[in-house]
Short mmCIF file of C-alpha atoms in Angstrom, two decimals:
data_model
loop_
_atom_site.label_atom_id
_atom_site.label_comp_id
_atom_site.label_asym_id
_atom_site.label_seq_id
_atom_site.Cartn_x
_atom_site.Cartn_y
_atom_site.Cartn_z
CA UNK A 70 81.94 -16.31 -16.71
CA UNK A 71 82.83 -19.77 -17.72
CA UNK A 72 81.63 -20.89 -14.13
CA UNK A 73 78.55 -19.32 -14.81
CA UNK A 74 78.18 -20.84 -18.10
CA UNK A 75 78.71 -24.16 -16.70
CA UNK A 76 76.73 -23.52 -13.38
CA UNK A 77 73.78 -22.88 -15.90
CA UNK A 78 74.11 -26.84 -17.34
CA UNK A 79 73.35 -28.25 -14.03
CA UNK A 80 70.11 -29.77 -13.12
CA UNK A 81 67.35 -29.11 -10.30
CA UNK A 82 65.82 -31.45 -8.17
CA UNK A 83 62.73 -30.62 -6.05
CA UNK A 84 62.38 -31.25 -2.78
CA UNK A 85 59.52 -30.98 -0.16
CA UNK A 86 60.08 -31.16 3.66
CA UNK A 87 58.17 -32.68 6.27
CA UNK A 88 56.41 -29.36 7.09
CA UNK A 89 55.31 -29.36 3.28
CA UNK A 90 57.74 -26.87 2.40
CA UNK A 91 58.85 -27.10 -1.37
CA UNK A 92 62.24 -26.19 -2.23
CA UNK A 93 64.15 -26.68 -5.71
CA UNK A 94 67.63 -27.21 -6.00
CA UNK A 95 70.31 -26.93 -9.02
CA UNK A 96 72.66 -29.74 -8.62
CA UNK A 97 76.23 -28.41 -8.79
CA UNK A 98 77.98 -29.49 -11.81
CA UNK A 99 81.05 -31.93 -11.96
CA UNK A 100 83.24 -29.25 -13.01
CA UNK A 101 82.20 -26.39 -10.51
CA UNK A 102 82.73 -29.44 -7.80
CA UNK A 103 86.28 -30.09 -9.14
CA UNK A 104 87.31 -26.31 -8.69
CA UNK A 105 85.99 -26.57 -5.49
CA UNK A 106 87.56 -29.29 -4.71
CA UNK A 107 91.29 -27.96 -5.92
CA UNK A 108 90.78 -24.56 -3.83
CA UNK A 109 90.01 -26.78 -0.68
CA UNK A 110 93.32 -28.70 -1.50
CA UNK A 111 95.83 -25.88 -2.62
CA UNK A 112 93.83 -23.95 1.12
CA UNK A 113 94.91 -27.73 3.27
CA UNK A 114 97.91 -27.63 1.18
CA UNK A 115 98.92 -24.22 2.49
CA UNK A 116 98.28 -24.62 6.07
CA UNK A 117 99.62 -28.02 5.82
CA UNK A 118 103.25 -26.09 5.11
CA UNK A 119 103.13 -24.12 7.64
CA UNK A 120 102.17 -26.91 10.09
CA UNK A 121 104.81 -28.99 8.86
CA UNK A 122 107.55 -26.74 9.20
CA UNK A 123 106.99 -26.26 12.85
CA UNK A 124 106.42 -30.32 13.45
CA UNK A 125 109.21 -30.92 11.89
CA UNK A 126 111.36 -29.12 14.90
CA UNK A 127 110.10 -32.84 16.67
CA UNK A 128 113.07 -34.44 14.57
CA UNK A 129 115.51 -33.27 16.36
CA UNK A 130 114.08 -34.86 19.28
CA UNK A 131 113.43 -37.91 17.75
CA UNK A 132 112.82 -38.92 13.58
CA UNK A 133 109.90 -41.83 14.46
CA UNK A 134 107.89 -38.91 16.96
CA UNK A 135 108.21 -36.63 14.30
CA UNK A 136 107.01 -38.75 11.93
CA UNK A 137 103.94 -39.94 13.71
CA UNK A 138 102.92 -36.75 14.56
CA UNK A 139 103.36 -35.80 10.90
CA UNK A 140 101.32 -38.55 9.75
CA UNK A 141 98.17 -37.88 12.80
CA UNK A 142 98.11 -34.16 12.21
CA UNK A 143 97.77 -34.57 8.27
CA UNK A 144 94.90 -36.80 8.90
CA UNK A 145 93.08 -34.05 11.35
CA UNK A 146 93.81 -31.31 9.14
CA UNK A 147 92.68 -32.63 6.17
CA UNK A 148 89.62 -34.41 7.47
CA UNK A 149 89.44 -31.99 10.16
CA UNK A 150 88.96 -28.61 8.01
CA UNK A 151 85.89 -30.23 5.94
CA UNK A 152 83.79 -31.11 8.66
CA UNK A 153 84.90 -28.03 10.80
CA UNK A 154 84.16 -25.89 7.72
CA UNK A 155 80.75 -27.33 7.04
CA UNK A 156 79.59 -27.33 10.33
CA UNK A 157 80.44 -23.60 10.70
CA UNK A 158 79.47 -22.24 7.55
CA UNK A 159 76.62 -24.86 7.14
CA UNK A 160 77.77 -27.12 4.17
CA UNK A 161 80.50 -25.26 2.88
CA UNK A 162 84.04 -24.40 2.74
CA UNK A 163 86.22 -21.91 1.41
CA UNK A 164 86.34 -23.75 -2.09
CA UNK A 165 82.66 -24.19 -1.97
CA UNK A 166 82.03 -20.59 -1.20
CA UNK A 167 84.19 -19.63 -3.90
CA UNK A 168 82.58 -21.36 -6.26
CA UNK A 169 78.96 -20.40 -4.13
CA UNK A 170 78.49 -24.05 -3.71
CA UNK A 171 76.83 -25.66 -0.47
CA UNK A 172 76.00 -28.92 0.88
CA UNK A 173 72.16 -29.79 1.73
CA UNK A 174 70.49 -32.40 2.96
CA UNK A 175 68.67 -34.16 0.74
CA UNK A 176 65.36 -34.18 2.46
CA UNK A 177 65.42 -30.33 2.76
CA UNK A 178 65.90 -30.67 6.94
CA UNK A 179 69.01 -29.38 8.78
CA UNK A 180 72.39 -30.88 8.08
CA UNK A 181 73.45 -32.61 11.40
CA UNK A 182 77.11 -33.10 12.46
CA UNK A 183 76.61 -36.39 11.98
CA UNK A 184 76.48 -36.15 7.67
CA UNK A 185 78.85 -33.49 7.35
CA UNK A 186 81.34 -36.16 9.46
CA UNK A 187 80.12 -39.01 7.63
CA UNK A 188 79.97 -37.87 3.81
CA UNK A 189 84.30 -36.28 4.45
CA UNK A 190 85.50 -39.18 6.02
CA UNK A 191 83.85 -41.68 3.66
CA UNK A 192 86.15 -39.53 1.06
CA UNK A 193 88.75 -41.98 1.27
CA UNK A 194 86.54 -44.41 -0.54
CA UNK A 195 85.58 -42.32 -3.26
CA UNK A 196 88.98 -41.19 -3.68
CA UNK A 197 89.94 -44.75 -5.11
CA UNK A 198 92.11 -45.79 -6.54
CA UNK A 199 93.04 -42.24 -8.05
CA UNK A 200 91.62 -38.74 -8.66
CA UNK A 201 87.81 -39.67 -6.88
CA UNK A 202 87.47 -42.01 -10.07
CA UNK A 203 84.91 -44.13 -7.57
CA UNK A 204 83.27 -41.13 -6.51
CA UNK A 205 83.15 -39.51 -9.93
CA UNK A 206 81.31 -43.22 -11.40
CA UNK A 207 78.98 -42.76 -8.27
CA UNK A 208 77.99 -39.39 -9.01
CA UNK A 209 77.80 -39.88 -12.64
CA UNK A 210 75.38 -42.81 -12.14
CA UNK A 211 73.41 -41.05 -9.72
CA UNK A 212 70.40 -39.39 -10.39
CA UNK A 213 71.35 -36.48 -7.80
CA UNK A 214 74.78 -36.27 -8.59
CA UNK A 215 76.00 -38.17 -5.41
CA UNK A 216 78.84 -39.53 -4.56
CA UNK A 217 79.20 -42.32 -1.96
CA UNK A 218 79.65 -40.30 0.68
CA UNK A 219 76.36 -37.92 -0.32
CA UNK A 220 74.71 -40.91 -0.78
CA UNK A 221 75.78 -42.43 2.40
CA UNK A 222 74.90 -39.45 4.11
CA UNK A 223 71.66 -38.47 2.43
CA UNK A 224 73.11 -34.99 1.57
CA UNK A 225 73.32 -33.41 -2.16
CA UNK A 226 75.77 -30.79 -3.29
CA UNK A 227 74.23 -27.48 -5.10
CA UNK A 228 75.00 -24.31 -6.48
CA UNK A 229 73.20 -21.04 -5.31
CA UNK A 230 73.30 -18.25 -8.06
CA UNK A 231 73.53 -15.05 -7.28
CA UNK A 232 70.13 -13.76 -5.14
CA UNK A 233 68.96 -10.04 -6.74
CA UNK A 234 67.37 -8.10 -3.89
CA UNK A 235 63.65 -8.68 -4.05
CA UNK A 236 61.45 -5.81 -3.98
CA UNK A 237 60.52 -5.01 -0.88
CA UNK A 238 58.46 -2.43 -1.15
CA UNK A 239 55.27 -4.12 0.05
CA UNK A 240 56.75 -6.08 3.16
CA UNK A 241 55.77 -2.92 5.46
CA UNK A 242 59.58 -2.27 6.56
CA UNK A 243 60.44 0.47 7.97
CA UNK A 244 58.48 -0.22 11.97
CA UNK A 245 60.42 -1.09 14.81
CA UNK A 246 62.95 -4.03 14.12
CA UNK A 247 63.81 -6.04 17.63
CA UNK A 248 67.03 -6.58 15.95
CA UNK A 249 68.64 -3.65 15.45
CA UNK A 250 71.56 -2.28 17.81
CA UNK A 251 72.27 -6.63 18.14
CA UNK A 252 75.15 -6.43 15.62
CA UNK A 253 77.01 -9.93 16.39
CA UNK A 254 73.21 -11.39 15.99
CA UNK A 255 73.00 -9.46 12.95
CA UNK A 256 75.94 -10.47 12.07
CA UNK A 257 75.44 -14.34 12.64
CA UNK A 258 72.01 -14.92 10.24
CA UNK A 259 73.72 -12.83 7.31
CA UNK A 260 76.50 -15.52 7.34
CA UNK A 261 74.38 -18.17 8.03
CA UNK A 262 70.80 -18.08 7.00
CA UNK A 263 71.41 -19.36 3.21
CA UNK A 264 70.36 -17.16 0.20
CA UNK A 265 67.61 -19.19 -0.31
CA UNK A 266 66.26 -19.54 3.12
CA UNK A 267 66.10 -15.42 2.99
CA UNK A 268 64.16 -15.68 -0.22
CA UNK A 269 61.88 -18.38 1.26
CA UNK A 270 60.93 -15.83 3.94
CA UNK A 271 60.48 -12.86 1.88
CA UNK A 272 57.92 -15.00 -0.30
CA UNK A 273 56.02 -15.96 2.46
CA UNK A 274 55.74 -12.29 3.40
CA UNK A 275 54.64 -11.14 -0.15
CA UNK A 276 52.22 -13.85 0.10
CA UNK A 277 50.86 -14.16 3.14
CA UNK A 278 47.51 -12.32 2.42
CA UNK A 279 46.96 -15.65 0.00
CA UNK A 280 47.44 -18.31 3.17
CA UNK A 281 44.36 -19.12 5.43
CA UNK A 282 44.54 -17.79 9.01
CA UNK A 283 45.73 -21.09 10.53
CA UNK A 284 48.04 -22.00 7.80
CA UNK A 285 49.86 -18.28 8.15
CA UNK A 286 50.19 -18.84 11.71
CA UNK A 287 51.85 -22.35 11.41
CA UNK A 288 54.24 -21.09 8.16
CA UNK A 289 55.63 -18.12 10.54
CA UNK A 290 55.72 -19.94 13.55
CA UNK A 291 58.06 -22.66 11.87
CA UNK A 292 60.50 -19.90 9.87
CA UNK A 293 61.04 -18.07 13.28
CA UNK A 294 62.01 -21.06 15.03
CA UNK A 295 64.10 -21.73 12.18
CA UNK A 296 65.80 -18.28 12.25
CA UNK A 297 65.71 -18.18 16.01
CA UNK A 298 67.47 -21.25 16.38
CA UNK A 299 70.35 -20.38 14.18
CA UNK A 300 72.00 -17.87 17.08
CA UNK A 301 71.60 -17.53 20.10
CA UNK A 302 68.68 -14.51 20.68
CA UNK A 303 68.73 -11.47 23.49
CA UNK A 304 65.36 -11.27 25.44
CA UNK A 305 64.79 -7.96 23.95
CA UNK A 306 65.27 -9.22 20.25
CA UNK A 307 62.66 -11.91 20.35
CA UNK A 308 60.44 -11.72 23.14
CA UNK A 309 57.01 -9.88 22.99
CA UNK A 310 57.50 -9.90 19.19
CA UNK A 311 55.00 -12.09 17.17
CA UNK A 312 56.69 -15.10 14.77
CA UNK A 313 55.42 -13.08 11.66
CA UNK A 314 57.37 -10.01 12.58
CA UNK A 315 60.15 -11.44 13.76
CA UNK A 316 60.33 -13.13 10.37
CA UNK A 317 59.68 -9.71 8.74
CA UNK A 318 63.20 -8.31 10.82
CA UNK A 319 65.09 -10.95 9.59
CA UNK A 320 64.36 -10.16 6.09
CA UNK A 321 64.70 -6.39 6.95
CA UNK A 322 68.17 -6.96 8.21
CA UNK A 323 69.54 -9.70 5.57
CA UNK A 324 68.68 -7.27 2.64
CA UNK A 325 67.37 -3.53 3.95
CA UNK A 326 70.85 -3.29 6.14
CA UNK A 327 73.44 -4.59 4.69
CA UNK A 328 76.18 -2.17 4.30
#
């Protein structure tokens, strides 16, 4: 409850993508970001205790070699964990998942590996001289609450509130869904599609009759391309299916078939 109240005090940031799609993000509060940082620190510490015990066996051969391996290993673990997690989980680490935070591109585009690596490698600067003082001051004076790593990478940290299941009664679901039976594809979509993306797709379907034909075709082509790019699709799951129906299929498996 306390986390939820703290999150309500965060600010919104509006962005329009090059395709003209508008998004509204709720910027993460410093309290939530600090809590996520502590969870990640505990995660890395727990993993390091196990790894250090194993590496310590090298001291039997040479303490110098063991010390060098430990220094390199800790750097790779602490930095590699955040970079790998944010890349694989689309802007989230364990700490961010717990606190419902996510790193996003400030222009509304898909995060790139270079952005994730840059924002994390610059933690060394943001952490100076102690307790993230530089990064904290940068976020305090930044309009979008960005530390130096975020400013350099063009990223934001946003808070994702729990999304209520939308009313899907008007979406003509229940037809044949080409994604059914492809459990790995469905699992990947559910893992990777953000609540905001799912709601945007639902809203596009709900408002389909308000769009001009050309705009509707373009919109669903872009949405379908986005979802198809998340995970490899078997031919039978995507071929011969219109873009609009494919988006409808994605929305259905995201909302209606969750067990």
